[in-house]
PDB file of C-alpha atoms and ligand atoms in Angstrom:
ATOM      1  CA  MET A   1     146.129  45.808  59.432  1.00  0.00           C
ATOM      2  CA  PRO A   2     147.543  43.860  56.260  1.00  0.00           C
ATOM      3  CA  ARG A   3     144.929  43.303  53.463  1.00  0.00           C
ATOM      4  CA  SER A   4     145.203  39.473  53.669  1.00  0.00           C
ATOM      5  CA  ALA A   5     144.131  39.528  57.227  1.00  0.00           C
ATOM      6  CA  ARG A   6     140.769  41.075  56.317  1.00  0.00           C
ATOM      7  CA  VAL A   7     138.887  37.795  56.477  1.00  0.00           C
ATOM      8  CA  ARG A   8     135.183  38.182  56.068  1.00  0.00           C
ATOM      9  CA  ALA A   9     133.478  37.116  59.254  1.00  0.00           C
ATOM     10  CA  PRO A  10     130.538  34.681  59.148  1.00  0.00           C
ATOM     11  CA  LYS A  11     127.154  36.305  58.692  1.00  0.00           C
ATOM     12  CA  SER A  12     126.022  35.509  62.170  1.00  0.00           C
ATOM     13  CA  ILE A  13     128.787  37.669  63.591  1.00  0.00           C
ATOM     14  CA  THR A  14     128.400  40.613  61.246  1.00  0.00           C
ATOM     15  CA  LYS A  15     124.653  40.737  61.729  1.00  0.00           C
ATOM     16  CA  LYS A  16     123.934  43.947  63.533  1.00  0.00           C
ATOM     17  CA  LYS A  17     122.197  43.561  66.855  1.00  0.00           C
ATOM     18  CA  PRO A  18     119.148  45.794  67.090  1.00  0.00           C
ATOM     19  CA  THR A  19     120.381  48.839  68.951  1.00  0.00           C
ATOM     20  CA  ARG A  20     118.441  49.608  72.089  1.00  0.00           C
ATOM     21  CA  THR A  21     117.978  53.289  72.729  1.00  0.00           C
ATOM     22  CA  PRO A  22     119.170  53.822  76.295  1.00  0.00           C
ATOM     23  CA  LYS A  23     116.338  54.821  78.622  1.00  0.00           C
ATOM     24  CA  PRO A  24     116.619  58.524  79.414  1.00  0.00           C
ATOM     25  CA  ARG A  25     117.428  59.352  83.011  1.00  0.00           C
ATOM     26  CA  LEU A  26     114.456  60.741  84.901  1.00  0.00           C
ATOM     27  CA  ALA A  27     116.535  63.825  85.736  1.00  0.00           C
ATOM     28  CA  ASP A  28     116.799  64.506  81.991  1.00  0.00           C
ATOM     29  CA  ILE A  29     113.078  64.319  81.281  1.00  0.00           C
ATOM     30  CA  ALA A  30     111.833  66.043  84.452  1.00  0.00           C
ATOM     31  CA  ASP A  31     110.654  69.628  84.191  1.00  0.00           C
ATOM     32  CA  ARG A  32     112.077  71.682  87.079  1.00  0.00           C
ATOM     33  CA  HIS A  33     109.149  74.137  87.132  1.00  0.00           C
ATOM     34  CA  ALA A  34     106.602  71.335  87.408  1.00  0.00           C
ATOM     35  CA  LEU A  35     108.656  69.745  90.200  1.00  0.00           C
ATOM     36  CA  TYR A  36     108.918  73.084  92.009  1.00  0.00           C
ATOM     37  CA  GLN A  37     105.174  73.677  91.856  1.00  0.00           C
ATOM     38  CA  ALA A  38     104.455  70.173  93.172  1.00  0.00           C
ATOM     39  CA  SER A  39     107.019  70.538  95.973  1.00  0.00           C
ATOM     40  CA  VAL A  40     106.517  73.991  97.428  1.00  0.00           C
ATOM     41  CA  GLN A  41     103.271  75.540  96.221  1.00  0.00           C
ATOM     42  CA  VAL A  42      99.722  74.938  97.455  1.00  0.00           C
ATOM     43  CA  PRO A  43      97.887  77.824  95.762  1.00  0.00           C
ATOM     44  CA  GLU A  44      94.415  76.685  96.892  1.00  0.00           C
ATOM     45  CA  ALA A  45      95.532  77.061 100.523  1.00  0.00           C
ATOM     46  CA  ASP A  46      97.008  80.516  99.797  1.00  0.00           C
ATOM     47  CA  VAL A  47      93.793  81.664  98.099  1.00  0.00           C
ATOM     48  CA  GLU A  48      91.717  80.464 101.048  1.00  0.00           C
ATOM     49  CA  PHE A  49      94.017  82.208 103.512  1.00  0.00           C
ATOM     50  CA  PHE A  50      94.104  85.480 101.524  1.00  0.00           C
ATOM     51  CA  VAL A  51      90.309  85.697 101.432  1.00  0.00           C
ATOM     52  CA  ARG A  52      89.992  84.911 105.148  1.00  0.00           C
ATOM     53  CA  ALA A  53      92.667  87.421 106.262  1.00  0.00           C
ATOM     54  CA  PHE A  54      91.414  90.136 103.889  1.00  0.00           C
ATOM     55  CA  ARG A  55      87.783  89.719 104.997  1.00  0.00           C
ATOM     56  CA  LYS A  56      88.784  89.867 108.653  1.00  0.00           C
ATOM     57  CA  MET A  57      90.674  93.105 108.101  1.00  0.00           C
ATOM     58  CA  ARG A  58      88.423  94.839 105.530  1.00  0.00           C
ATOM     59  CA  ARG A  59      84.942  93.243 105.810  1.00  0.00           C
ATOM     60  CA  ARG A  60      84.791  92.790 102.041  1.00  0.00           C
ATOM     61  CA  ASP A  61      86.103  90.442  99.359  1.00  0.00           C
ATOM     62  CA  PRO A  62      89.283  91.204  97.400  1.00  0.00           C
ATOM     63  CA  GLN A  63      88.973  91.006  93.632  1.00  0.00           C
ATOM     64  CA  LEU A  64      92.202  92.124  91.967  1.00  0.00           C
ATOM     65  CA  MET A  65      95.232  90.304  93.315  1.00  0.00           C
ATOM     66  CA  ARG A  66      98.781  91.270  92.367  1.00  0.00           C
ATOM     67  CA  GLU A  67     101.341  88.495  92.613  1.00  0.00           C
ATOM     68  CA  ASP A  68     104.816  90.006  92.840  1.00  0.00           C
ATOM     69  CA  PHE A  69     107.708  87.631  91.924  1.00  0.00           C
ATOM     70  CA  CYS A  70     104.997  85.471  90.309  1.00  0.00           C
ATOM     71  CA  GLY A  71     107.377  82.960  88.653  1.00  0.00           C
ATOM     72  CA  THR A  72     105.159  80.530  86.724  1.00  0.00           C
ATOM     73  CA  ALA A  73     102.025  82.408  87.913  1.00  0.00           C
ATOM     74  CA  TYR A  74     100.577  79.238  89.433  1.00  0.00           C
ATOM     75  CA  LEU A  75      98.987  81.306  92.201  1.00  0.00           C
ATOM     76  CA  SER A  76      97.692  84.041  89.842  1.00  0.00           C
ATOM     77  CA  CYS A  77      96.016  81.383  87.712  1.00  0.00           C
ATOM     78  CA  SER A  78      94.515  79.643  90.757  1.00  0.00           C
ATOM     79  CA  TRP A  79      93.202  82.988  92.009  1.00  0.00           C
ATOM     80  CA  ALA A  80      91.447  83.812  88.722  1.00  0.00           C
ATOM     81  CA  GLN A  81      90.021  80.297  88.493  1.00  0.00           C
ATOM     82  CA  SER A  82      88.654  80.457  92.048  1.00  0.00           C
ATOM     83  CA  GLY A  83      85.890  83.009  91.376  1.00  0.00           C
ATOM     84  CA  PRO A  84      84.288  84.829  88.413  1.00  0.00           C
ATOM     85  CA  LYS A  85      85.100  88.273  89.871  1.00  0.00           C
ATOM     86  CA  ARG A  86      88.694  87.469  90.760  1.00  0.00           C
ATOM     87  CA  ARG A  87      91.378  88.975  88.541  1.00  0.00           C
ATOM     88  CA  ALA A  88      95.139  88.564  88.824  1.00  0.00           C
ATOM     89  CA  PHE A  89      98.164  90.577  87.777  1.00  0.00           C
ATOM     90  CA  GLY A  90     101.467  88.715  87.964  1.00  0.00           C
ATOM     91  CA  ILE A  91     104.911  90.227  87.537  1.00  0.00           C
ATOM     92  CA  ASP A  92     108.333  88.586  87.332  1.00  0.00           C
ATOM     93  CA  LEU A  93     111.767  89.474  85.981  1.00  0.00           C
ATOM     94  CA  ASP A  94     112.390  86.162  84.259  1.00  0.00           C
ATOM     95  CA  ALA A  95     110.951  85.816  80.738  1.00  0.00           C
ATOM     96  CA  PRO A  96     111.488  82.006  80.344  1.00  0.00           C
ATOM     97  CA  THR A  97     109.742  81.306  83.663  1.00  0.00           C
ATOM     98  CA  LEU A  98     106.799  83.497  82.646  1.00  0.00           C
ATOM     99  CA  ALA A  99     106.664  81.761  79.254  1.00  0.00           C
ATOM    100  CA  TRP A 100     106.499  78.369  81.026  1.00  0.00           C
ATOM    101  CA  GLY A 101     103.653  79.696  83.174  1.00  0.00           C
ATOM    102  CA  ARG A 102     101.739  80.913  80.110  1.00  0.00           C
ATOM    103  CA  GLU A 103     102.138  77.561  78.389  1.00  0.00           C
ATOM    104  CA  HIS A 104     101.313  75.324  81.347  1.00  0.00           C
ATOM    105  CA  ASN A 105      99.227  77.280  83.875  1.00  0.00           C
ATOM    106  CA  LEU A 106      97.488  79.993  81.884  1.00  0.00           C
ATOM    107  CA  ALA A 107      96.646  77.696  78.969  1.00  0.00           C
ATOM    108  CA  ALA A 108      95.053  75.194  81.385  1.00  0.00           C
ATOM    109  CA  LEU A 109      92.479  77.748  82.599  1.00  0.00           C
ATOM    110  CA  SER A 110      88.962  78.145  81.268  1.00  0.00           C
ATOM    111  CA  ALA A 111      88.773  80.807  78.539  1.00  0.00           C
ATOM    112  CA  ALA A 112      86.916  83.158  80.907  1.00  0.00           C
ATOM    113  CA  ALA A 113      89.452  82.801  83.726  1.00  0.00           C
ATOM    114  CA  ARG A 114      92.342  83.218  81.290  1.00  0.00           C
ATOM    115  CA  LYS A 115      91.001  86.647  80.356  1.00  0.00           C
ATOM    116  CA  ARG A 116      91.182  87.644  84.019  1.00  0.00           C
ATOM    117  CA  VAL A 117      94.954  87.063  84.276  1.00  0.00           C
ATOM    118  CA  GLU A 118      97.557  89.551  83.100  1.00  0.00           C
ATOM    119  CA  LEU A 119     101.252  88.663  83.249  1.00  0.00           C
ATOM    120  CA  LEU A 120     104.100  91.100  82.810  1.00  0.00           C
ATOM    121  CA  GLN A 121     107.854  90.791  82.611  1.00  0.00           C
ATOM    122  CA  GLY A 122     109.275  93.512  84.833  1.00  0.00           C
ATOM    123  CA  ASN A 123     110.911  94.554  88.082  1.00  0.00           C
ATOM    124  CA  VAL A 124     108.670  94.736  91.153  1.00  0.00           C
ATOM    125  CA  LEU A 125     110.513  97.916  92.152  1.00  0.00           C
ATOM    126  CA  ASP A 126     109.195  99.770  89.104  1.00  0.00           C
ATOM    127  CA  GLY A 127     105.586  99.998  90.260  1.00  0.00           C
ATOM    128  CA  LEU A 128     104.124  98.699  86.995  1.00  0.00           C
ATOM    129  CA  GLY A 129     100.537  97.559  86.546  1.00  0.00           C
ATOM    130  CA  PRO A 130      97.155  98.399  88.064  1.00  0.00           C
ATOM    131  CA  LYS A 131      96.343  99.158  91.707  1.00  0.00           C
ATOM    132  CA  SER A 132      95.260  95.977  93.456  1.00  0.00           C
ATOM    133  CA  ASP A 133      93.057  95.074  96.422  1.00  0.00           C
ATOM    134  CA  LEU A 134      95.567  92.520  97.554  1.00  0.00           C
ATOM    135  CA  THR A 135      99.275  92.155  96.783  1.00  0.00           C
ATOM    136  CA  CYS A 136     101.284  89.099  97.727  1.00  0.00           C
ATOM    137  CA  ALA A 137     104.970  88.191  97.645  1.00  0.00           C
ATOM    138  CA  LEU A 138     105.330  84.534  98.561  1.00  0.00           C
ATOM    139  CA  ASN A 139     108.112  82.058  99.087  1.00  0.00           C
ATOM    140  CA  PHE A 140     110.404  84.711 100.578  1.00  0.00           C
ATOM    141  CA  SER A 141     111.165  86.253  97.178  1.00  0.00           C
ATOM    142  CA  TYR A 142     111.701  89.779  98.621  1.00  0.00           C
ATOM    143  CA  CYS A 143     114.761  88.369 100.484  1.00  0.00           C
ATOM    144  CA  VAL A 144     116.707  89.230  97.317  1.00  0.00           C
ATOM    145  CA  PHE A 145     116.561  92.797  98.661  1.00  0.00           C
ATOM    146  CA  LYS A 146     119.413  92.737 101.143  1.00  0.00           C
ATOM    147  CA  THR A 147     119.470  96.271 102.512  1.00  0.00           C
ATOM    148  CA  ARG A 148     116.894  98.137 104.605  1.00  0.00           C
ATOM    149  CA  GLU A 149     116.787 100.907 101.965  1.00  0.00           C
ATOM    150  CA  LEU A 150     115.985  98.538  99.111  1.00  0.00           C
ATOM    151  CA  LEU A 151     113.432  96.510 101.046  1.00  0.00           C
ATOM    152  CA  ARG A 152     111.724  99.680 102.378  1.00  0.00           C
ATOM    153  CA  ARG A 153     111.617 101.003  98.814  1.00  0.00           C
ATOM    154  CA  TYR A 154     109.965  97.746  97.698  1.00  0.00           C
ATOM    155  CA  PHE A 155     107.353  97.997 100.472  1.00  0.00           C
ATOM    156  CA  GLU A 156     106.689 101.642  99.517  1.00  0.00           C
ATOM    157  CA  VAL A 157     106.070 100.605  95.912  1.00  0.00           C
ATOM    158  CA  VAL A 158     103.734  97.824  97.102  1.00  0.00           C
ATOM    159  CA  ARG A 159     101.799 100.322  99.229  1.00  0.00           C
ATOM    160  CA  GLU A 160     101.534 102.895  96.404  1.00  0.00           C
ATOM    161  CA  ASN A 161     100.085 100.213  94.139  1.00  0.00           C
ATOM    162  CA  LEU A 162      97.316  99.174  96.525  1.00  0.00           C
ATOM    163  CA  VAL A 163      93.817 100.680  96.535  1.00  0.00           C
ATOM    164  CA  ALA A 164      92.934 102.822  99.592  1.00  0.00           C
ATOM    165  CA  ASP A 165      91.908  99.816 101.735  1.00  0.00           C
ATOM    166  CA  GLY A 166      94.372  97.389 100.136  1.00  0.00           C
ATOM    167  CA  VAL A 167      96.264  94.653 101.959  1.00  0.00           C
ATOM    168  CA  PHE A 168      99.744  93.222 101.461  1.00  0.00           C
ATOM    169  CA  ILE A 169     100.460  89.597 102.397  1.00  0.00           C
ATOM    170  CA  THR A 170     103.896  88.061 102.557  1.00  0.00           C
ATOM    171  CA  GLU A 171     105.696  85.255 104.378  1.00  0.00           C
ATOM    172  CA  ILE A 172     108.850  84.697 106.364  1.00  0.00           C
ATOM    173  CA  TYR A 173     110.457  81.568 107.807  1.00  0.00           C
ATOM    174  CA  GLY A 174     112.663  81.240 110.852  1.00  0.00           C
ATOM    175  CA  GLY A 175     113.464  79.198 113.945  1.00  0.00           C
ATOM    176  CA  THR A 176     116.655  77.725 115.304  1.00  0.00           C
ATOM    177  CA  GLU A 177     117.066  75.523 112.200  1.00  0.00           C
ATOM    178  CA  ALA A 178     116.760  78.450 109.798  1.00  0.00           C
ATOM    179  CA  ILE A 179     120.209  79.753 110.684  1.00  0.00           C
ATOM    180  CA  ILE A 180     122.277  76.612 110.350  1.00  0.00           C
ATOM    181  CA  GLU A 181     123.668  74.781 107.352  1.00  0.00           C
ATOM    182  CA  ILE A 182     121.282  71.892 106.993  1.00  0.00           C
ATOM    183  CA  GLU A 183     119.501  69.765 104.376  1.00  0.00           C
ATOM    184  CA  ASP A 184     115.880  68.818 104.730  1.00  0.00           C
ATOM    185  CA  GLU A 185     114.182  66.319 102.438  1.00  0.00           C
ATOM    186  CA  ARG A 186     110.722  64.964 101.815  1.00  0.00           C
ATOM    187  CA  GLU A 187     108.954  62.712  99.353  1.00  0.00           C
ATOM    188  CA  VAL A 188     106.636  64.285  96.786  1.00  0.00           C
ATOM    189  CA  GLU A 189     103.944  62.397  94.889  1.00  0.00           C
ATOM    190  CA  PHE A 190     104.194  63.075  91.173  1.00  0.00           C
ATOM    191  CA  GLU A 191     102.739  61.794  87.927  1.00  0.00           C
ATOM    192  CA  ARG A 192     104.482  59.307  85.626  1.00  0.00           C
ATOM    193  CA  PRO A 193     106.771  59.028  83.768  1.00  0.00           C
ATOM    194  CA  VAL A 194     108.839  60.931  86.334  1.00  0.00           C
ATOM    195  CA  GLY A 195     106.874  59.503  89.259  1.00  0.00           C
ATOM    196  CA  ASP A 196     107.405  60.260  92.937  1.00  0.00           C
ATOM    197  CA  PHE A 197     110.638  62.089  93.754  1.00  0.00           C
ATOM    198  CA  THR A 198     112.560  63.511  96.698  1.00  0.00           C
ATOM    199  CA  TYR A 199     112.633  67.264  97.234  1.00  0.00           C
ATOM    200  CA  ARG A 200     115.744  68.506  99.045  1.00  0.00           C
ATOM    201  CA  TRP A 201     115.984  71.966 100.596  1.00  0.00           C
ATOM    202  CA  ASP A 202     119.649  72.784 101.143  1.00  0.00           C
ATOM    203  CA  GLN A 203     120.661  75.665 103.404  1.00  0.00           C
ATOM    204  CA  ALA A 204     124.225  75.651 102.116  1.00  0.00           C
ATOM    205  CA  GLU A 205     125.557  78.834 103.712  1.00  0.00           C
ATOM    206  CA  TYR A 206     124.538  81.187 106.469  1.00  0.00           C
ATOM    207  CA  ASN A 207     126.546  84.221 107.561  1.00  0.00           C
ATOM    208  CA  PRO A 208     125.645  85.363 111.090  1.00  0.00           C
ATOM    209  CA  ILE A 209     127.167  88.787 110.507  1.00  0.00           C
ATOM    210  CA  THR A 210     124.999  89.721 107.510  1.00  0.00           C
ATOM    211  CA  HIS A 211     122.212  87.101 107.720  1.00  0.00           C
ATOM    212  CA  ASP A 212     123.023  86.269 104.094  1.00  0.00           C
ATOM    213  CA  THR A 213     121.903  82.749 103.296  1.00  0.00           C
ATOM    214  CA  LEU A 214     122.537  80.683 100.176  1.00  0.00           C
ATOM    215  CA  CYS A 215     119.971  77.955  99.567  1.00  0.00           C
ATOM    216  CA  HIS A 216     119.409  75.398  96.823  1.00  0.00           C
ATOM    217  CA  ILE A 217     116.609  73.093  95.780  1.00  0.00           C
ATOM    218  CA  HIS A 218     117.657  69.652  94.513  1.00  0.00           C
ATOM    219  CA  PHE A 219     115.477  66.829  93.210  1.00  0.00           C
ATOM    220  CA  ASP A 220     116.310  63.080  93.422  1.00  0.00           C
ATOM    221  CA  PHE A 221     114.531  60.472  91.280  1.00  0.00           C
ATOM    222  CA  ARG A 222     113.599  56.755  91.524  1.00  0.00           C
ATOM    223  CA  ASP A 223     116.300  55.719  89.035  1.00  0.00           C
ATOM    224  CA  GLY A 224     119.056  57.311  91.141  1.00  0.00           C
ATOM    225  CA  SER A 225     119.456  60.336  88.881  1.00  0.00           C
ATOM    226  CA  LYS A 226     119.465  63.809  90.416  1.00  0.00           C
ATOM    227  CA  LEU A 227     118.754  67.361  89.420  1.00  0.00           C
ATOM    228  CA  GLU A 228     121.255  69.229  91.595  1.00  0.00           C
ATOM    229  CA  ARG A 229     120.766  72.954  92.195  1.00  0.00           C
ATOM    230  CA  ALA A 230     117.581  73.122  90.148  1.00  0.00           C
ATOM    231  CA  PHE A 231     117.012  76.463  91.892  1.00  0.00           C
ATOM    232  CA  THR A 232     119.398  78.657  93.890  1.00  0.00           C
ATOM    233  CA  TYR A 233     118.511  81.546  96.180  1.00  0.00           C
ATOM    234  CA  ASP A 234     120.945  84.168  97.416  1.00  0.00           C
ATOM    235  CA  TRP A 235     118.977  85.892 100.161  1.00  0.00           C
ATOM    236  CA  ARG A 236     119.189  87.921 103.312  1.00  0.00           C
ATOM    237  CA  LEU A 237     117.130  86.127 105.938  1.00  0.00           C
ATOM    238  CA  TRP A 238     115.075  88.912 107.479  1.00  0.00           C
ATOM    239  CA  THR A 239     113.411  88.676 110.884  1.00  0.00           C
ATOM    240  CA  VAL A 240     109.775  89.354 111.797  1.00  0.00           C
ATOM    241  CA  PRO A 241     110.537  92.569 113.771  1.00  0.00           C
ATOM    242  CA  GLU A 242     112.698  93.936 110.940  1.00  0.00           C
ATOM    243  CA  LEU A 243     109.953  93.304 108.403  1.00  0.00           C
ATOM    244  CA  ARG A 244     107.303  94.878 110.616  1.00  0.00           C
ATOM    245  CA  GLU A 245     109.450  97.953 111.199  1.00  0.00           C
ATOM    246  CA  LEU A 246     110.169  98.378 107.501  1.00  0.00           C
ATOM    247  CA  LEU A 247     106.498  97.894 106.553  1.00  0.00           C
ATOM    248  CA  ARG A 248     105.517 100.567 109.049  1.00  0.00           C
ATOM    249  CA  GLU A 249     108.280 102.883 107.838  1.00  0.00           C
ATOM    250  CA  ALA A 250     106.914 102.356 104.308  1.00  0.00           C
ATOM    251  CA  GLY A 251     103.539 103.637 105.522  1.00  0.00           C
ATOM    252  CA  PHE A 252     101.555 100.484 106.365  1.00  0.00           C
ATOM    253  CA  ARG A 253      99.307 101.203 109.332  1.00  0.00           C
ATOM    254  CA  GLU A 254      99.001  97.773 110.866  1.00  0.00           C
ATOM    255  CA  VAL A 255     100.997  94.563 110.413  1.00  0.00           C
ATOM    256  CA  GLU A 256      99.573  91.327 111.794  1.00  0.00           C
ATOM    257  CA  VAL A 257     101.612  88.159 112.255  1.00  0.00           C
ATOM    258  CA  TRP A 258      99.665  84.965 111.500  1.00  0.00           C
ATOM    259  CA  TRP A 259     101.239  81.872 113.072  1.00  0.00           C
ATOM    260  CA  GLU A 260     100.539  78.266 112.076  1.00  0.00           C
ATOM    261  CA  GLY A 261      98.906  75.972 114.634  1.00  0.00           C
ATOM    262  CA  VAL A 262     100.079  72.381 115.203  1.00  0.00           C
ATOM    263  CA  ASP A 263      98.132  69.132 114.879  1.00  0.00           C
ATOM    264  CA  GLU A 264      98.188  66.209 117.357  1.00  0.00           C
ATOM    265  CA  ASP A 265     101.469  64.898 115.826  1.00  0.00           C
ATOM    266  CA  GLY A 266     103.147  68.257 116.382  1.00  0.00           C
ATOM    267  CA  GLU A 267     103.145  68.980 112.632  1.00  0.00           C
ATOM    268  CA  GLY A 268     101.937  72.263 111.107  1.00  0.00           C
ATOM    269  CA  SER A 269      98.145  72.132 110.822  1.00  0.00           C
ATOM    270  CA  GLY A 270      97.863  74.566 107.908  1.00  0.00           C
ATOM    271  CA  GLU A 271      95.587  76.746 110.100  1.00  0.00           C
ATOM    272  CA  PHE A 272      96.987  80.223 110.752  1.00  0.00           C
ATOM    273  CA  SER A 273      95.808  82.801 113.298  1.00  0.00           C
ATOM    274  CA  PRO A 274      97.015  86.261 114.346  1.00  0.00           C
ATOM    275  CA  THR A 275      99.210  86.339 117.435  1.00  0.00           C
ATOM    276  CA  GLU A 276     101.733  88.457 119.342  1.00  0.00           C
ATOM    277  CA  ARG A 277     103.520  85.834 121.428  1.00  0.00           C
ATOM    278  CA  GLU A 278     104.741  82.327 120.559  1.00  0.00           C
ATOM    279  CA  GLU A 279     107.176  79.766 121.876  1.00  0.00           C
ATOM    280  CA  ASN A 280     110.418  79.492 119.960  1.00  0.00           C
ATOM    281  CA  GLN A 281     110.507  76.525 117.564  1.00  0.00           C
ATOM    282  CA  GLU A 282     113.077  74.727 115.413  1.00  0.00           C
ATOM    283  CA  SER A 283     111.288  75.816 112.311  1.00  0.00           C
ATOM    284  CA  TRP A 284     108.340  78.070 111.634  1.00  0.00           C
ATOM    285  CA  LEU A 285     106.726  79.951 108.777  1.00  0.00           C
ATOM    286  CA  VAL A 286     104.407  82.941 109.248  1.00  0.00           C
ATOM    287  CA  TYR A 287     102.262  85.144 107.081  1.00  0.00           C
ATOM    288  CA  LEU A 288     102.546  88.902 107.586  1.00  0.00           C
ATOM    289  CA  VAL A 289      99.319  90.744 106.771  1.00  0.00           C
ATOM    290  CA  ALA A 290      99.833  94.500 106.325  1.00  0.00           C
ATOM    291  CA  ALA A 291      97.013  97.051 106.026  1.00  0.00           C
ATOM    292  CA  LYS A 292      97.538 100.173 103.888  1.00  0.00           C
TER     293      LYS A 292
HETATM  294  C1  SAM B   1     111.340  82.095  94.879  1.00  0.00           C
HETATM  295  S1  SAM B   1     110.728  82.421  93.234  1.00  0.00           S
HETATM  296  C2  SAM B   1     109.022  82.635  93.643  1.00  0.00           C
HETATM  297  C3  SAM B   1     108.089  81.943  92.682  1.00  0.00           C
HETATM  298  C4  SAM B   1     106.622  81.922  93.151  1.00  0.00           C
HETATM  299  N1  SAM B   1     106.070  83.248  93.280  1.00  0.00           N
HETATM  300  C5  SAM B   1     106.433  81.185  94.446  1.00  0.00           C
HETATM  301  O1  SAM B   1     105.747  81.690  95.332  1.00  0.00           O
HETATM  302  O2  SAM B   1     106.917  80.082  94.597  1.00  0.00           O
HETATM  303  C6  SAM B   1     111.343  84.048  92.997  1.00  0.00           C
HETATM  304  C7  SAM B   1     110.973  84.717  91.658  1.00  0.00           C
HETATM  305  O3  SAM B   1     111.258  86.105  91.799  1.00  0.00           O
HETATM  306  C8  SAM B   1     111.708  86.612  90.552  1.00  0.00           C
HETATM  307  N2  SAM B   1     112.395  87.894  90.826  1.00  0.00           N
HETATM  308  C9  SAM B   1     113.553  88.091  91.504  1.00  0.00           C
HETATM  309  N3  SAM B   1     113.816  89.418  91.617  1.00  0.00           N
HETATM  310  C10 SAM B   1     112.773  90.075  91.024  1.00  0.00           C
HETATM  311  C11 SAM B   1     112.451  91.452  90.826  1.00  0.00           C
HETATM  312  N4  SAM B   1     113.243  92.431  91.274  1.00  0.00           N
HETATM  313  N5  SAM B   1     111.302  91.766  90.175  1.00  0.00           N
HETATM  314  C12 SAM B   1     110.492  90.776  89.709  1.00  0.00           C
HETATM  315  N6  SAM B   1     110.748  89.452  89.880  1.00  0.00           N
HETATM  316  C13 SAM B   1     111.872  89.104  90.514  1.00  0.00           C
HETATM  317  C14 SAM B   1     112.555  85.489  89.995  1.00  0.00           C
HETATM  318  O4  SAM B   1     112.653  85.586  88.587  1.00  0.00           O
HETATM  319  C15 SAM B   1     111.770  84.255  90.454  1.00  0.00           C
HETATM  320  O5  SAM B   1     110.863  83.807  89.459  1.00  0.00           O
END
């Protein structure tokens, strides 16, 4: 541009408009661990179920609970908070997830309850930590073990780390919809500023030869932004008979299957009871309760 052409513009034009900071997208401010906890975990219901199933089997109350694959230790913290004699030991491989749990879940406990929770970074196959009354492995985390040998080894380690009358509780899902590529979504109530969001469970791949399944969790927000693949799981989808056989091979004496009842709308009632025969369903989730 020639010098002469550099005419000074009137003040009104040069005046800088106040710059508005663009509003951050909800996907950028949302915390994936908080969203996960709000979407898939109901620790109070797990605690209630554990106590009921343990009492039925052992006629006493469990005190030390081990949470394998504890993630953010939401359940361990809820366990310790739920009674002055209840202690929890949580173990997970992932240091950042454990750190998040310490900062958000452990720190939120009363000082007394906090002292009753111990968290450790480690591999559940290594048999670390104290012997527990009750060990749990929830949200299908053991499905990372894709061979019978590895899963049996894991169950053996669980059994070795239980007291003489200890109990192991885990879950499995299934049904005709568990083995197809499908996306399932539901609304989740959540606090501001993120506000209510949509949780999407994405069964992206399923191989009928190996039962390998690749699943993702996505979150969609009110402003249209999305957190795609917030979590990814590369699992083998085990079946109830396979799990029972492996638990027995690992030395567990008895393995009960607790099935969820349905309410008048045909939805899961949240009430589980032991059973040996059920009608096939599109989608089900059971607890397995194994006695040492
Ligand atoms: C599906 S999340 C479960 C989180 C939480 N326990 C729940 O019930 O929602 C699986 C967790 O298992 C952990 N994990 C995977 N393999 C593991 C292993 N071999 N030993 C310990 N933790 C493991 C991952 O780091 C992850 O936090």
